[in-house]
JSON list of C-alpha atoms and ligand atoms in Angstrom, two decimals:
[
{"chain": "U", "resi": 95, "resn": "MET", "atom": "CA", "xyz": [-11.32, -58.52, -41.83]},
{"chain": "U", "resi": 96, "resn": "THR", "atom": "CA", "xyz": [-12.62, -61.28, -44.14]},
{"chain": "U", "resi": 97, "resn": "LYS", "atom": "CA", "xyz": [-15.66, -60.97, -46.21]},
{"chain": "U", "resi": 98, "resn": "SER", "atom": "CA", "xyz": [-17.41, -63.72, -44.19]},
{"chain": "U", "resi": 99, "resn": "ARG", "atom": "CA", "xyz": [-16.83, -61.76, -40.99]},
{"chain": "U", "resi": 100, "resn": "GLN", "atom": "CA", "xyz": [-17.98, -58.52, -42.53]},
{"chain": "U", "resi": 101, "resn": "GLN", "atom": "CA", "xyz": [-21.08, -60.30, -43.83]},
{"chain": "U", "resi": 102, "resn": "ALA", "atom": "CA", "xyz": [-21.72, -61.63, -40.34]},
{"chain": "U", "resi": 103, "resn": "MET", "atom": "CA", "xyz": [-21.59, -58.10, -38.85]},
{"chain": "U", "resi": 104, "resn": "THR", "atom": "CA", "xyz": [-23.88, -56.40, -41.36]},
{"chain": "U", "resi": 105, "resn": "LYS", "atom": "CA", "xyz": [-27.33, -56.64, -40.10]},
{"chain": "U", "resi": 106, "resn": "LEU", "atom": "CA", "xyz": [-29.14, -57.19, -43.38]},
{"chain": "U", "resi": 107, "resn": "ILE", "atom": "CA", "xyz": [-28.29, -60.43, -45.20]},
{"chain": "U", "resi": 108, "resn": "ARG", "atom": "CA", "xyz": [-30.11, -62.67, -47.67]},
{"chain": "U", "resi": 109, "resn": "LEU", "atom": "CA", "xyz": [-32.65, -65.07, -46.28]},
{"chain": "U", "resi": 110, "resn": "ASP", "atom": "CA", "xyz": [-30.87, -68.08, -47.99]},
{"chain": "U", "resi": 111, "resn": "LYS", "atom": "CA", "xyz": [-27.60, -67.07, -46.47]},
{"chain": "U", "resi": 112, "resn": "LEU", "atom": "CA", "xyz": [-28.98, -66.82, -43.01]},
{"chain": "U", "resi": 113, "resn": "LEU", "atom": "CA", "xyz": [-30.65, -70.23, -43.33]},
{"chain": "U", "resi": 114, "resn": "GLY", "atom": "CA", "xyz": [-27.61, -71.77, -44.90]},
{"chain": "U", "resi": 115, "resn": "HIS", "atom": "CA", "xyz": [-25.29, -70.58, -42.25]},
{"chain": "U", "resi": 116, "resn": "SER", "atom": "CA", "xyz": [-27.68, -71.80, -39.67]},
{"chain": "U", "resi": 117, "resn": "GLY", "atom": "CA", "xyz": [-27.50, -75.23, -40.95]},
{"chain": "U", "resi": 118, "resn": "GLU", "atom": "CA", "xyz": [-30.94, -75.45, -42.76]},
{"chain": "U", "resi": 119, "resn": "GLY", "atom": "CA", "xyz": [-29.47, -76.96, -46.03]},
{"chain": "U", "resi": 120, "resn": "THR", "atom": "CA", "xyz": [-27.78, -76.09, -49.33]},
{"chain": "U", "resi": 121, "resn": "ARG", "atom": "CA", "xyz": [-28.76, -73.10, -51.39]},
{"chain": "U", "resi": 122, "resn": "LYS", "atom": "CA", "xyz": [-30.82, -75.31, -53.54]},
{"chain": "U", "resi": 123, "resn": "GLU", "atom": "CA", "xyz": [-32.52, -77.09, -50.62]},
{"chain": "U", "resi": 124, "resn": "ILE", "atom": "CA", "xyz": [-33.36, -73.60, -49.16]},
{"chain": "U", "resi": 125, "resn": "LYS", "atom": "CA", "xyz": [-34.72, -72.35, -52.44]},
{"chain": "U", "resi": 126, "resn": "ASN", "atom": "CA", "xyz": [-37.19, -75.29, -52.61]},
{"chain": "U", "resi": 127, "resn": "LEU", "atom": "CA", "xyz": [-37.97, -74.76, -48.93]},
{"chain": "U", "resi": 128, "resn": "CYS", "atom": "CA", "xyz": [-38.91, -71.09, -49.58]},
{"chain": "U", "resi": 129, "resn": "LYS", "atom": "CA", "xyz": [-40.87, -72.11, -52.82]},
{"chain": "U", "resi": 130, "resn": "SER", "atom": "CA", "xyz": [-42.91, -74.65, -50.84]},
{"chain": "U", "resi": 131, "resn": "GLY", "atom": "CA", "xyz": [-44.00, -71.92, -48.41]},
{"chain": "U", "resi": 132, "resn": "SER", "atom": "CA", "xyz": [-42.25, -73.48, -45.43]},
{"chain": "U", "resi": 133, "resn": "VAL", "atom": "CA", "xyz": [-40.25, -70.33, -44.47]},
{"chain": "U", "resi": 134, "resn": "THR", "atom": "CA", "xyz": [-41.70, -67.38, -42.61]},
{"chain": "U", "resi": 135, "resn": "VAL", "atom": "CA", "xyz": [-40.15, -64.04, -41.87]},
{"chain": "U", "resi": 136, "resn": "ASN", "atom": "CA", "xyz": [-41.84, -62.18, -39.09]},
{"chain": "U", "resi": 137, "resn": "GLY", "atom": "CA", "xyz": [-44.91, -64.38, -39.35]},
{"chain": "U", "resi": 138, "resn": "SER", "atom": "CA", "xyz": [-45.31, -63.92, -43.25]},
{"chain": "U", "resi": 139, "resn": "VAL", "atom": "CA", "xyz": [-44.47, -66.74, -45.69]},
{"chain": "U", "resi": 140, "resn": "CYS", "atom": "CA", "xyz": [-41.49, -65.69, -47.75]},
{"chain": "U", "resi": 141, "resn": "VAL", "atom": "CA", "xyz": [-41.01, -67.38, -51.09]},
{"chain": "U", "resi": 142, "resn": "ASP", "atom": "CA", "xyz": [-37.99, -65.45, -52.32]},
{"chain": "U", "resi": 143, "resn": "PRO", "atom": "CA", "xyz": [-34.78, -66.75, -50.90]},
{"chain": "U", "resi": 144, "resn": "ALA", "atom": "CA", "xyz": [-32.96, -63.45, -51.92]},
{"chain": "U", "resi": 145, "resn": "THR", "atom": "CA", "xyz": [-35.08, -61.40, -49.53]},
{"chain": "U", "resi": 146, "resn": "LYS", "atom": "CA", "xyz": [-32.92, -59.25, -47.28]},
{"chain": "U", "resi": 147, "resn": "VAL", "atom": "CA", "xyz": [-33.57, -59.97, -43.63]},
{"chain": "U", "resi": 148, "resn": "ASP", "atom": "CA", "xyz": [-32.27, -58.37, -40.39]},
{"chain": "U", "resi": 149, "resn": "PHE", "atom": "CA", "xyz": [-30.49, -61.16, -38.62]},
{"chain": "U", "resi": 150, "resn": "LYS", "atom": "CA", "xyz": [-30.77, -59.39, -35.33]},
{"chain": "U", "resi": 151, "resn": "LYS", "atom": "CA", "xyz": [-34.45, -58.52, -35.52]},
{"chain": "U", "resi": 152, "resn": "SER", "atom": "CA", "xyz": [-36.18, -60.52, -38.09]},
{"chain": "U", "resi": 153, "resn": "VAL", "atom": "CA", "xyz": [-38.05, -63.69, -36.69]},
{"chain": "U", "resi": 154, "resn": "VAL", "atom": "CA", "xyz": [-37.31, -66.42, -39.04]},
{"chain": "U", "resi": 155, "resn": "ALA", "atom": "CA", "xyz": [-38.99, -69.92, -38.87]},
{"chain": "U", "resi": 156, "resn": "VAL", "atom": "CA", "xyz": [-38.98, -72.95, -40.99]},
{"chain": "U", "resi": 157, "resn": "ASP", "atom": "CA", "xyz": [-42.17, -75.02, -40.67]},
{"chain": "U", "resi": 158, "resn": "ASP", "atom": "CA", "xyz": [-42.96, -72.96, -37.42]},
{"chain": "U", "resi": 159, "resn": "ARG", "atom": "CA", "xyz": [-39.59, -73.86, -35.98]},
{"chain": "U", "resi": 160, "resn": "LEU", "atom": "CA", "xyz": [-37.52, -70.82, -34.93]},
{"chain": "U", "resi": 161, "resn": "VAL", "atom": "CA", "xyz": [-34.23, -70.35, -36.64]},
{"chain": "U", "resi": 162, "resn": "PHE", "atom": "CA", "xyz": [-31.35, -68.93, -34.64]},
{"chain": "U", "resi": 163, "resn": "TYR", "atom": "CA", "xyz": [-28.82, -67.24, -36.83]},
{"chain": "U", "resi": 164, "resn": "THR", "atom": "CA", "xyz": [-25.44, -68.96, -36.36]},
{"chain": "U", "resi": 165, "resn": "PRO", "atom": "CA", "xyz": [-22.85, -67.40, -38.65]},
{"chain": "U", "resi": 166, "resn": "PHE", "atom": "CA", "xyz": [-19.77, -69.32, -37.48]},
{"chain": "U", "resi": 167, "resn": "HIS", "atom": "CA", "xyz": [-19.19, -72.89, -36.67]},
{"chain": "U", "resi": 168, "resn": "TYR", "atom": "CA", "xyz": [-16.06, -74.54, -35.01]},
{"chain": "U", "resi": 169, "resn": "VAL", "atom": "CA", "xyz": [-15.54, -78.19, -34.92]},
{"chain": "U", "resi": 170, "resn": "MET", "atom": "CA", "xyz": [-12.80, -80.62, -34.03]},
{"chain": "U", "resi": 171, "resn": "LEU", "atom": "CA", "xyz": [-12.40, -83.77, -36.15]},
{"chain": "U", "resi": 172, "resn": "HIS", "atom": "CA", "xyz": [-10.43, -86.83, -35.47]},
{"chain": "U", "resi": 173, "resn": "LYS", "atom": "CA", "xyz": [-9.29, -87.38, -38.87]},
{"chain": "U", "resi": 174, "resn": "PRO", "atom": "CA", "xyz": [-8.91, -90.89, -40.14]},
{"chain": "U", "resi": 175, "resn": "GLU", "atom": "CA", "xyz": [-6.57, -92.09, -42.87]},
{"chain": "U", "resi": 176, "resn": "ASN", "atom": "CA", "xyz": [-7.65, -92.01, -46.56]},
{"chain": "U", "resi": 177, "resn": "VAL", "atom": "CA", "xyz": [-9.61, -88.76, -46.30]},
{"chain": "U", "resi": 178, "resn": "LEU", "atom": "CA", "xyz": [-8.50, -85.59, -48.05]},
{"chain": "U", "resi": 179, "resn": "SER", "atom": "CA", "xyz": [-8.25, -82.25, -46.28]},
{"chain": "U", "resi": 180, "resn": "ALA", "atom": "CA", "xyz": [-10.18, -80.49, -48.93]},
{"chain": "U", "resi": 181, "resn": "THR", "atom": "CA", "xyz": [-13.59, -79.28, -49.57]},
{"chain": "U", "resi": 182, "resn": "ILE", "atom": "CA", "xyz": [-14.42, -81.11, -52.67]},
{"chain": "U", "resi": 183, "resn": "ASP", "atom": "CA", "xyz": [-12.74, -83.84, -54.57]},
{"chain": "U", "resi": 184, "resn": "HIS", "atom": "CA", "xyz": [-14.01, -85.92, -57.51]},
{"chain": "U", "resi": 185, "resn": "PHE", "atom": "CA", "xyz": [-12.23, -89.14, -56.56]},
{"chain": "U", "resi": 186, "resn": "SER", "atom": "CA", "xyz": [-11.62, -89.26, -52.88]},
{"chain": "U", "resi": 187, "resn": "ARG", "atom": "CA", "xyz": [-13.76, -88.75, -49.70]},
{"chain": "U", "resi": 188, "resn": "THR", "atom": "CA", "xyz": [-12.90, -85.27, -48.06]},
{"chain": "U", "resi": 189, "resn": "VAL", "atom": "CA", "xyz": [-13.07, -84.23, -44.50]},
{"chain": "U", "resi": 190, "resn": "LEU", "atom": "CA", "xyz": [-16.41, -82.35, -45.41]},
{"chain": "U", "resi": 191, "resn": "ASP", "atom": "CA", "xyz": [-18.01, -85.67, -46.22]},
{"chain": "U", "resi": 192, "resn": "LEU", "atom": "CA", "xyz": [-17.47, -86.55, -42.49]},
{"chain": "U", "resi": 193, "resn": "LEU", "atom": "CA", "xyz": [-19.55, -83.62, -41.25]},
{"chain": "U", "resi": 194, "resn": "PRO", "atom": "CA", "xyz": [-23.24, -84.11, -40.44]},
{"chain": "U", "resi": 195, "resn": "SER", "atom": "CA", "xyz": [-25.63, -82.83, -43.15]},
{"chain": "U", "resi": 196, "resn": "ARG", "atom": "CA", "xyz": [-26.66, -79.85, -41.05]},
{"chain": "U", "resi": 197, "resn": "TYR", "atom": "CA", "xyz": [-23.24, -78.26, -42.00]},
{"chain": "U", "resi": 198, "resn": "LYS", "atom": "CA", "xyz": [-24.03, -78.57, -45.74]},
{"chain": "U", "resi": 199, "resn": "GLY", "atom": "CA", "xyz": [-24.75, -74.93, -46.46]},
{"chain": "U", "resi": 200, "resn": "THR", "atom": "CA", "xyz": [-22.51, -73.32, -43.90]},
{"chain": "U", "resi": 201, "resn": "GLY", "atom": "CA", "xyz": [-19.34, -72.88, -45.94]},
{"chain": "U", "resi": 202, "resn": "MET", "atom": "CA", "xyz": [-17.03, -74.93, -43.78]},
{"chain": "U", "resi": 203, "resn": "PHE", "atom": "CA", "xyz": [-13.41, -75.76, -44.73]},
{"chain": "U", "resi": 204, "resn": "PRO", "atom": "CA", "xyz": [-10.49, -77.42, -43.04]},
{"chain": "U", "resi": 205, "resn": "VAL", "atom": "CA", "xyz": [-8.11, -75.20, -41.13]},
{"chain": "U", "resi": 206, "resn": "GLY", "atom": "CA", "xyz": [-4.81, -76.11, -42.88]},
{"chain": "U", "resi": 207, "resn": "ARG", "atom": "CA", "xyz": [-4.17, -79.44, -44.33]},
{"chain": "U", "resi": 208, "resn": "LEU", "atom": "CA", "xyz": [-3.18, -82.90, -43.12]},
{"chain": "U", "resi": 209, "resn": "ASP", "atom": "CA", "xyz": [-1.92, -85.38, -45.69]},
{"chain": "U", "resi": 210, "resn": "LYS", "atom": "CA", "xyz": [-4.28, -88.04, -46.82]},
{"chain": "U", "resi": 211, "resn": "ASP", "atom": "CA", "xyz": [-2.46, -90.68, -44.68]},
{"chain": "U", "resi": 212, "resn": "THR", "atom": "CA", "xyz": [-2.08, -88.39, -41.64]},
{"chain": "U", "resi": 213, "resn": "THR", "atom": "CA", "xyz": [-4.49, -88.80, -38.80]},
{"chain": "U", "resi": 214, "resn": "GLY", "atom": "CA", "xyz": [-5.40, -86.85, -35.68]},
{"chain": "U", "resi": 215, "resn": "LEU", "atom": "CA", "xyz": [-6.55, -83.36, -34.90]},
{"chain": "U", "resi": 216, "resn": "LEU", "atom": "CA", "xyz": [-8.10, -81.30, -37.74]},
{"chain": "U", "resi": 217, "resn": "LEU", "atom": "CA", "xyz": [-10.12, -78.15, -37.18]},
{"chain": "U", "resi": 218, "resn": "LEU", "atom": "CA", "xyz": [-13.03, -77.12, -39.43]},
{"chain": "U", "resi": 219, "resn": "THR", "atom": "CA", "xyz": [-14.72, -73.74, -39.44]},
{"chain": "U", "resi": 220, "resn": "ASN", "atom": "CA", "xyz": [-16.31, -71.16, -41.77]},
{"chain": "U", "resi": 221, "resn": "ASP", "atom": "CA", "xyz": [-14.63, -68.37, -39.90]},
{"chain": "U", "resi": 222, "resn": "GLY", "atom": "CA", "xyz": [-11.84, -67.17, -42.17]},
{"chain": "U", "resi": 223, "resn": "ASP", "atom": "CA", "xyz": [-10.24, -64.90, -39.70]},
{"chain": "U", "resi": 224, "resn": "TRP", "atom": "CA", "xyz": [-9.99, -67.68, -36.91]},
{"chain": "U", "resi": 225, "resn": "ALA", "atom": "CA", "xyz": [-8.60, -70.13, -39.45]},
{"chain": "U", "resi": 226, "resn": "HIS", "atom": "CA", "xyz": [-5.95, -67.61, -40.65]},
{"chain": "U", "resi": 227, "resn": "ARG", "atom": "CA", "xyz": [-4.88, -66.75, -37.17]},
{"chain": "U", "resi": 228, "resn": "ILE", "atom": "CA", "xyz": [-4.22, -70.51, -36.68]},
{"chain": "U", "resi": 229, "resn": "THR", "atom": "CA", "xyz": [-2.42, -71.31, -39.88]},
{"chain": "U", "resi": 230, "resn": "SER", "atom": "CA", "xyz": [-0.39, -68.10, -40.46]},
{"chain": "U", "resi": 231, "resn": "PRO", "atom": "CA", "xyz": [3.26, -68.91, -39.75]},
{"chain": "U", "resi": 232, "resn": "LYS", "atom": "CA", "xyz": [3.67, -65.42, -38.41]},
{"chain": "U", "resi": 233, "resn": "LYS", "atom": "CA", "xyz": [1.52, -66.28, -35.48]},
{"chain": "U", "resi": 234, "resn": "GLU", "atom": "CA", "xyz": [3.90, -68.98, -34.52]},
{"chain": "U", "resi": 235, "resn": "ILE", "atom": "CA", "xyz": [1.23, -71.31, -33.18]},
{"chain": "U", "resi": 236, "resn": "ASN", "atom": "CA", "xyz": [2.67, -74.73, -32.31]},
{"chain": "U", "resi": 237, "resn": "LYS", "atom": "CA", "xyz": [1.41, -77.86, -34.12]},
{"chain": "U", "resi": 238, "resn": "ILE", "atom": "CA", "xyz": [2.41, -80.98, -32.39]},
{"chain": "U", "resi": 239, "resn": "TYR", "atom": "CA", "xyz": [2.76, -84.32, -34.12]},
{"chain": "U", "resi": 240, "resn": "GLU", "atom": "CA", "xyz": [3.70, -87.95, -33.29]},
{"chain": "U", "resi": 241, "resn": "ALA", "atom": "CA", "xyz": [5.60, -89.66, -36.00]},
{"chain": "U", "resi": 242, "resn": "VAL", "atom": "CA", "xyz": [6.58, -93.24, -36.42]},
{"chain": "U", "resi": 243, "resn": "VAL", "atom": "CA", "xyz": [9.72, -93.51, -38.50]},
{"chain": "U", "resi": 244, "resn": "ALA", "atom": "CA", "xyz": [12.01, -96.09, -40.19]},
{"chain": "U", "resi": 245, "resn": "GLY", "atom": "CA", "xyz": [15.68, -95.54, -39.86]},
{"chain": "U", "resi": 246, "resn": "ILE", "atom": "CA", "xyz": [17.97, -94.74, -37.09]},
{"chain": "U", "resi": 247, "resn": "ILE", "atom": "CA", "xyz": [17.08, -91.60, -35.19]},
{"chain": "U", "resi": 248, "resn": "PRO", "atom": "CA", "xyz": [20.22, -89.34, -34.93]},
{"chain": "U", "resi": 249, "resn": "ASP", "atom": "CA", "xyz": [21.28, -88.55, -31.48]},
{"chain": "U", "resi": 250, "resn": "ASP", "atom": "CA", "xyz": [21.33, -84.80, -32.32]},
{"chain": "U", "resi": 251, "resn": "ILE", "atom": "CA", "xyz": [18.01, -84.71, -34.02]},
{"chain": "U", "resi": 252, "resn": "ASN", "atom": "CA", "xyz": [16.64, -82.07, -31.70]},
{"chain": "U", "resi": 253, "resn": "SER", "atom": "CA", "xyz": [19.54, -79.67, -32.13]},
{"chain": "U", "resi": 254, "resn": "GLN", "atom": "CA", "xyz": [19.35, -80.18, -35.91]},
{"chain": "U", "resi": 255, "resn": "PHE", "atom": "CA", "xyz": [15.54, -79.38, -35.80]},
{"chain": "U", "resi": 256, "resn": "GLN", "atom": "CA", "xyz": [16.21, -76.40, -33.60]},
{"chain": "U", "resi": 257, "resn": "ARG", "atom": "CA", "xyz": [18.99, -74.97, -35.93]},
{"chain": "U", "resi": 258, "resn": "GLY", "atom": "CA", "xyz": [16.43, -75.18, -38.82]},
{"chain": "U", "resi": 259, "resn": "ILE", "atom": "CA", "xyz": [16.15, -78.05, -41.22]},
{"chain": "U", "resi": 260, "resn": "VAL", "atom": "CA", "xyz": [16.86, -77.51, -44.81]},
{"chain": "U", "resi": 261, "resn": "LEU", "atom": "CA", "xyz": [14.20, -79.24, -47.04]},
{"chain": "U", "resi": 262, "resn": "ASN", "atom": "CA", "xyz": [15.14, -80.88, -50.44]},
{"chain": "U", "resi": 263, "resn": "ASP", "atom": "CA", "xyz": [13.99, -77.69, -52.40]},
{"chain": "U", "resi": 264, "resn": "GLY", "atom": "CA", "xyz": [16.42, -75.60, -50.29]},
{"chain": "U", "resi": 265, "resn": "PHE", "atom": "CA", "xyz": [13.74, -74.11, -48.09]},
{"chain": "U", "resi": 266, "resn": "LEU", "atom": "CA", "xyz": [15.07, -73.32, -44.56]},
{"chain": "U", "resi": 267, "resn": "CYS", "atom": "CA", "xyz": [12.52, -74.33, -41.96]},
{"chain": "U", "resi": 268, "resn": "GLN", "atom": "CA", "xyz": [12.00, -72.18, -38.91]},
{"chain": "U", "resi": 269, "resn": "PRO", "atom": "CA", "xyz": [13.31, -73.72, -35.61]},
{"chain": "U", "resi": 270, "resn": "ALA", "atom": "CA", "xyz": [11.37, -76.71, -34.50]},
{"chain": "U", "resi": 271, "resn": "LEU", "atom": "CA", "xyz": [11.52, -79.41, -31.91]},
{"chain": "U", "resi": 272, "resn": "ALA", "atom": "CA", "xyz": [12.03, -83.11, -32.22]},
{"chain": "U", "resi": 273, "resn": "GLU", "atom": "CA", "xyz": [11.88, -85.34, -29.20]},
{"chain": "U", "resi": 274, "resn": "LYS", "atom": "CA", "xyz": [12.75, -89.10, -29.29]},
{"chain": "U", "resi": 275, "resn": "ILE", "atom": "CA", "xyz": [9.76, -90.85, -27.53]},
{"chain": "U", "resi": 276, "resn": "GLY", "atom": "CA", "xyz": [10.70, -94.47, -28.60]},
{"chain": "U", "resi": 277, "resn": "ASP", "atom": "CA", "xyz": [13.16, -96.26, -30.70]},
{"chain": "U", "resi": 278, "resn": "TYR", "atom": "CA", "xyz": [11.16, -95.51, -33.93]},
{"chain": "U", "resi": 279, "resn": "ALA", "atom": "CA", "xyz": [9.02, -92.61, -32.53]},
{"chain": "U", "resi": 280, "resn": "LEU", "atom": "CA", "xyz": [9.24, -88.83, -32.41]},
{"chain": "U", "resi": 281, "resn": "ARG", "atom": "CA", "xyz": [7.25, -85.99, -30.97]},
{"chain": "U", "resi": 282, "resn": "ILE", "atom": "CA", "xyz": [7.74, -83.10, -33.29]},
{"chain": "U", "resi": 283, "resn": "VAL", "atom": "CA", "xyz": [6.67, -79.46, -32.74]},
{"chain": "U", "resi": 284, "resn": "ILE", "atom": "CA", "xyz": [6.48, -77.04, -35.79]},
{"chain": "U", "resi": 285, "resn": "HIS", "atom": "CA", "xyz": [4.62, -73.77, -36.38]},
{"chain": "U", "resi": 286, "resn": "GLU", "atom": "CA", "xyz": [4.83, -73.73, -40.18]},
{"chain": "U", "resi": 287, "resn": "GLY", "atom": "CA", "xyz": [2.68, -75.76, -42.54]},
{"chain": "U", "resi": 288, "resn": "LYS", "atom": "CA", "xyz": [4.64, -76.39, -45.67]},
{"chain": "U", "resi": 289, "resn": "PHE", "atom": "CA", "xyz": [3.60, -79.25, -47.98]},
{"chain": "U", "resi": 290, "resn": "HIS", "atom": "CA", "xyz": [4.61, -82.68, -46.39]},
{"chain": "U", "resi": 291, "resn": "GLN", "atom": "CA", "xyz": [6.71, -80.65, -43.95]},
{"chain": "U", "resi": 292, "resn": "ILE", "atom": "CA", "xyz": [7.24, -83.30, -41.27]},
{"chain": "U", "resi": 293, "resn": "LYS", "atom": "CA", "xyz": [7.95, -86.00, -43.79]},
{"chain": "U", "resi": 294, "resn": "ARG", "atom": "CA", "xyz": [10.34, -83.75, -45.61]},
{"chain": "U", "resi": 295, "resn": "MET", "atom": "CA", "xyz": [12.04, -82.60, -42.40]},
{"chain": "U", "resi": 296, "resn": "CYS", "atom": "CA", "xyz": [12.52, -86.29, -41.25]},
{"chain": "U", "resi": 297, "resn": "ALA", "atom": "CA", "xyz": [13.72, -87.22, -44.69]},
{"chain": "U", "resi": 298, "resn": "ALA", "atom": "CA", "xyz": [16.37, -84.50, -44.38]},
{"chain": "U", "resi": 299, "resn": "VAL", "atom": "CA", "xyz": [17.83, -86.31, -41.40]},
{"chain": "U", "resi": 300, "resn": "GLY", "atom": "CA", "xyz": [17.67, -89.79, -42.98]},
{"chain": "U", "resi": 301, "resn": "LEU", "atom": "CA", "xyz": [14.24, -91.01, -41.59]},
{"chain": "U", "resi": 302, "resn": "THR", "atom": "CA", "xyz": [11.12, -92.20, -43.49]},
{"chain": "U", "resi": 303, "resn": "VAL", "atom": "CA", "xyz": [7.88, -91.36, -41.71]},
{"chain": "U", "resi": 304, "resn": "THR", "atom": "CA", "xyz": [5.62, -94.46, -41.71]},
{"chain": "U", "resi": 305, "resn": "ALA", "atom": "CA", "xyz": [2.81, -93.07, -39.65]},
{"chain": "U", "resi": 306, "resn": "LEU", "atom": "CA", "xyz": [1.91, -89.48, -38.65]},
{"chain": "U", "resi": 307, "resn": "ARG", "atom": "CA", "xyz": [-0.66, -88.08, -36.32]},
{"chain": "U", "resi": 308, "resn": "ARG", "atom": "CA", "xyz": [-1.33, -84.53, -35.13]},
{"chain": "U", "resi": 309, "resn": "ILE", "atom": "CA", "xyz": [-2.19, -84.31, -31.40]},
{"chain": "U", "resi": 310, "resn": "GLN", "atom": "CA", "xyz": [-2.28, -80.73, -30.50]},
{"chain": "U", "resi": 311, "resn": "ILE", "atom": "CA", "xyz": [-2.57, -77.16, -31.90]},
{"chain": "U", "resi": 312, "resn": "GLY", "atom": "CA", "xyz": [-1.48, -74.49, -29.39]},
{"chain": "U", "resi": 313, "resn": "GLN", "atom": "CA", "xyz": [-3.00, -75.66, -26.12]},
{"chain": "U", "resi": 314, "resn": "LEU", "atom": "CA", "xyz": [-5.91, -77.47, -27.95]},
{"chain": "U", "resi": 315, "resn": "MET", "atom": "CA", "xyz": [-5.36, -81.22, -27.66]},
{"chain": "U", "resi": 316, "resn": "LEU", "atom": "CA", "xyz": [-7.02, -83.93, -29.78]},
{"chain": "U", "resi": 317, "resn": "ASP", "atom": "CA", "xyz": [-10.02, -85.26, -27.78]},
{"chain": "U", "resi": 318, "resn": "GLU", "atom": "CA", "xyz": [-8.93, -88.96, -27.54]},
{"chain": "U", "resi": 319, "resn": "THR", "atom": "CA", "xyz": [-12.54, -89.89, -26.78]},
{"chain": "U", "resi": 320, "resn": "LEU", "atom": "CA", "xyz": [-13.46, -89.06, -30.44]},
{"chain": "U", "resi": 321, "resn": "HIS", "atom": "CA", "xyz": [-13.15, -92.17, -32.64]},
{"chain": "U", "resi": 322, "resn": "TYR", "atom": "CA", "xyz": [-11.72, -91.80, -36.15]},
{"chain": "U", "resi": 323, "resn": "GLY", "atom": "CA", "xyz": [-14.00, -89.74, -38.38]},
{"chain": "U", "resi": 324, "resn": "GLU", "atom": "CA", "xyz": [-15.89, -88.27, -35.41]},
{"chain": "U", "resi": 325, "resn": "ILE", "atom": "CA", "xyz": [-16.40, -84.55, -34.72]},
{"chain": "U", "resi": 326, "resn": "ARG", "atom": "CA", "xyz": [-17.41, -82.53, -31.85]},
{"chain": "U", "resi": 327, "resn": "ILE", "atom": "CA", "xyz": [-18.21, -78.78, -31.53]},
{"chain": "U", "resi": 328, "resn": "LEU", "atom": "CA", "xyz": [-15.63, -76.64, -29.78]},
{"chain": "U", "resi": 329, "resn": "THR", "atom": "CA", "xyz": [-16.73, -74.84, -26.74]},
{"chain": "U", "resi": 330, "resn": "GLU", "atom": "CA", "xyz": [-16.01, -70.96, -26.54]},
{"chain": "U", "resi": 331, "resn": "GLU", "atom": "CA", "xyz": [-13.01, -71.57, -24.21]},
{"chain": "U", "resi": 332, "resn": "GLU", "atom": "CA", "xyz": [-11.54, -74.23, -26.52]},
{"chain": "U", "resi": 333, "resn": "ARG", "atom": "CA", "xyz": [-11.71, -71.79, -29.53]},
{"chain": "U", "resi": 334, "resn": "GLU", "atom": "CA", "xyz": [-9.09, -69.68, -27.73]},
{"chain": "U", "resi": 335, "resn": "LEU", "atom": "CA", "xyz": [-6.83, -72.54, -26.96]},
{"chain": "U", "resi": 336, "resn": "PRO", "atom": "CA", "xyz": [-4.92, -72.64, -30.16]},
{"chain": "U", "resi": 337, "resn": "PHE", "atom": "CA", "xyz": [-3.72, -69.21, -29.34]},
{"chain": "U", "resi": 338, "resn": "GLN", "atom": "CA", "xyz": [-2.48, -69.91, -25.81]},
{"chain": "C", "resi": 516, "resn": "URA", "atom": "N1", "xyz": [3.52, -82.65, -42.17]},
{"chain": "C", "resi": 516, "resn": "URA", "atom": "C1", "xyz": [3.49, -83.75, -43.13]},
{"chain": "C", "resi": 516, "resn": "URA", "atom": "O1", "xyz": [4.37, -84.22, -43.69]},
{"chain": "C", "resi": 516, "resn": "URA", "atom": "N2", "xyz": [2.18, -84.23, -43.28]},
{"chain": "C", "resi": 516, "resn": "URA", "atom": "C2", "xyz": [1.13, -83.65, -42.69]},
{"chain": "C", "resi": 516, "resn": "URA", "atom": "O2", "xyz": [-0.05, -84.12, -42.91]},
{"chain": "C", "resi": 516, "resn": "URA", "atom": "C3", "xyz": [1.26, -82.66, -41.77]},
{"chain": "C", "resi": 516, "resn": "URA", "atom": "C4", "xyz": [2.62, -82.18, -41.50]}
]
């Protein structure tokens, strides 16, 4: 069990953690909120953000608005190009910069990585267990991509992918699928997540990937109504779809 899940199950937690996870701001913002007397616990003003509160029983409010403790968040992002799948970067925009400000103190991170120029389905959460179940190669969860390629697609590409492609560093990939869906387009299914894996698998059969987009994880499909850079919260049922 991850630290975040253990903390989520312990009844006593710091006030700033409860407020941060519930989307009330960064640690610094919450410190200031407390200092200003805006935060009450069971009806009394609480100025110390380190105060331990019972997240099941304590009644916490900010400016008289009740705060409902929400330890975990799960969202789907339609990742655009030119955005890094990272939590922080000094030079480029990251996928966290695309989240609304209410997620600031929640500890969200991307579930696995898509390259800067890859678009499509990216999940973000602060639930380490859930993320691990999706990314672990042992769980064999299918990740489905559409790739536009330059070069002649070999007739036997699917059998080559099924046998296991050997990457340029000698790594033998687990069996995958590659279906030709156009003269220069492939639908590829993998369940590992090695660095640049699809691009390197394609390179191994003489193809250069010129555009790549992820469309599905397990049975969870990219919501095509989302524009690039838009997010939406996953429903409880959708949270299980990656594992089906
Ligand atoms: N494979 C790649 O080469 N790039 C990605 O972004 C994802 C899978």
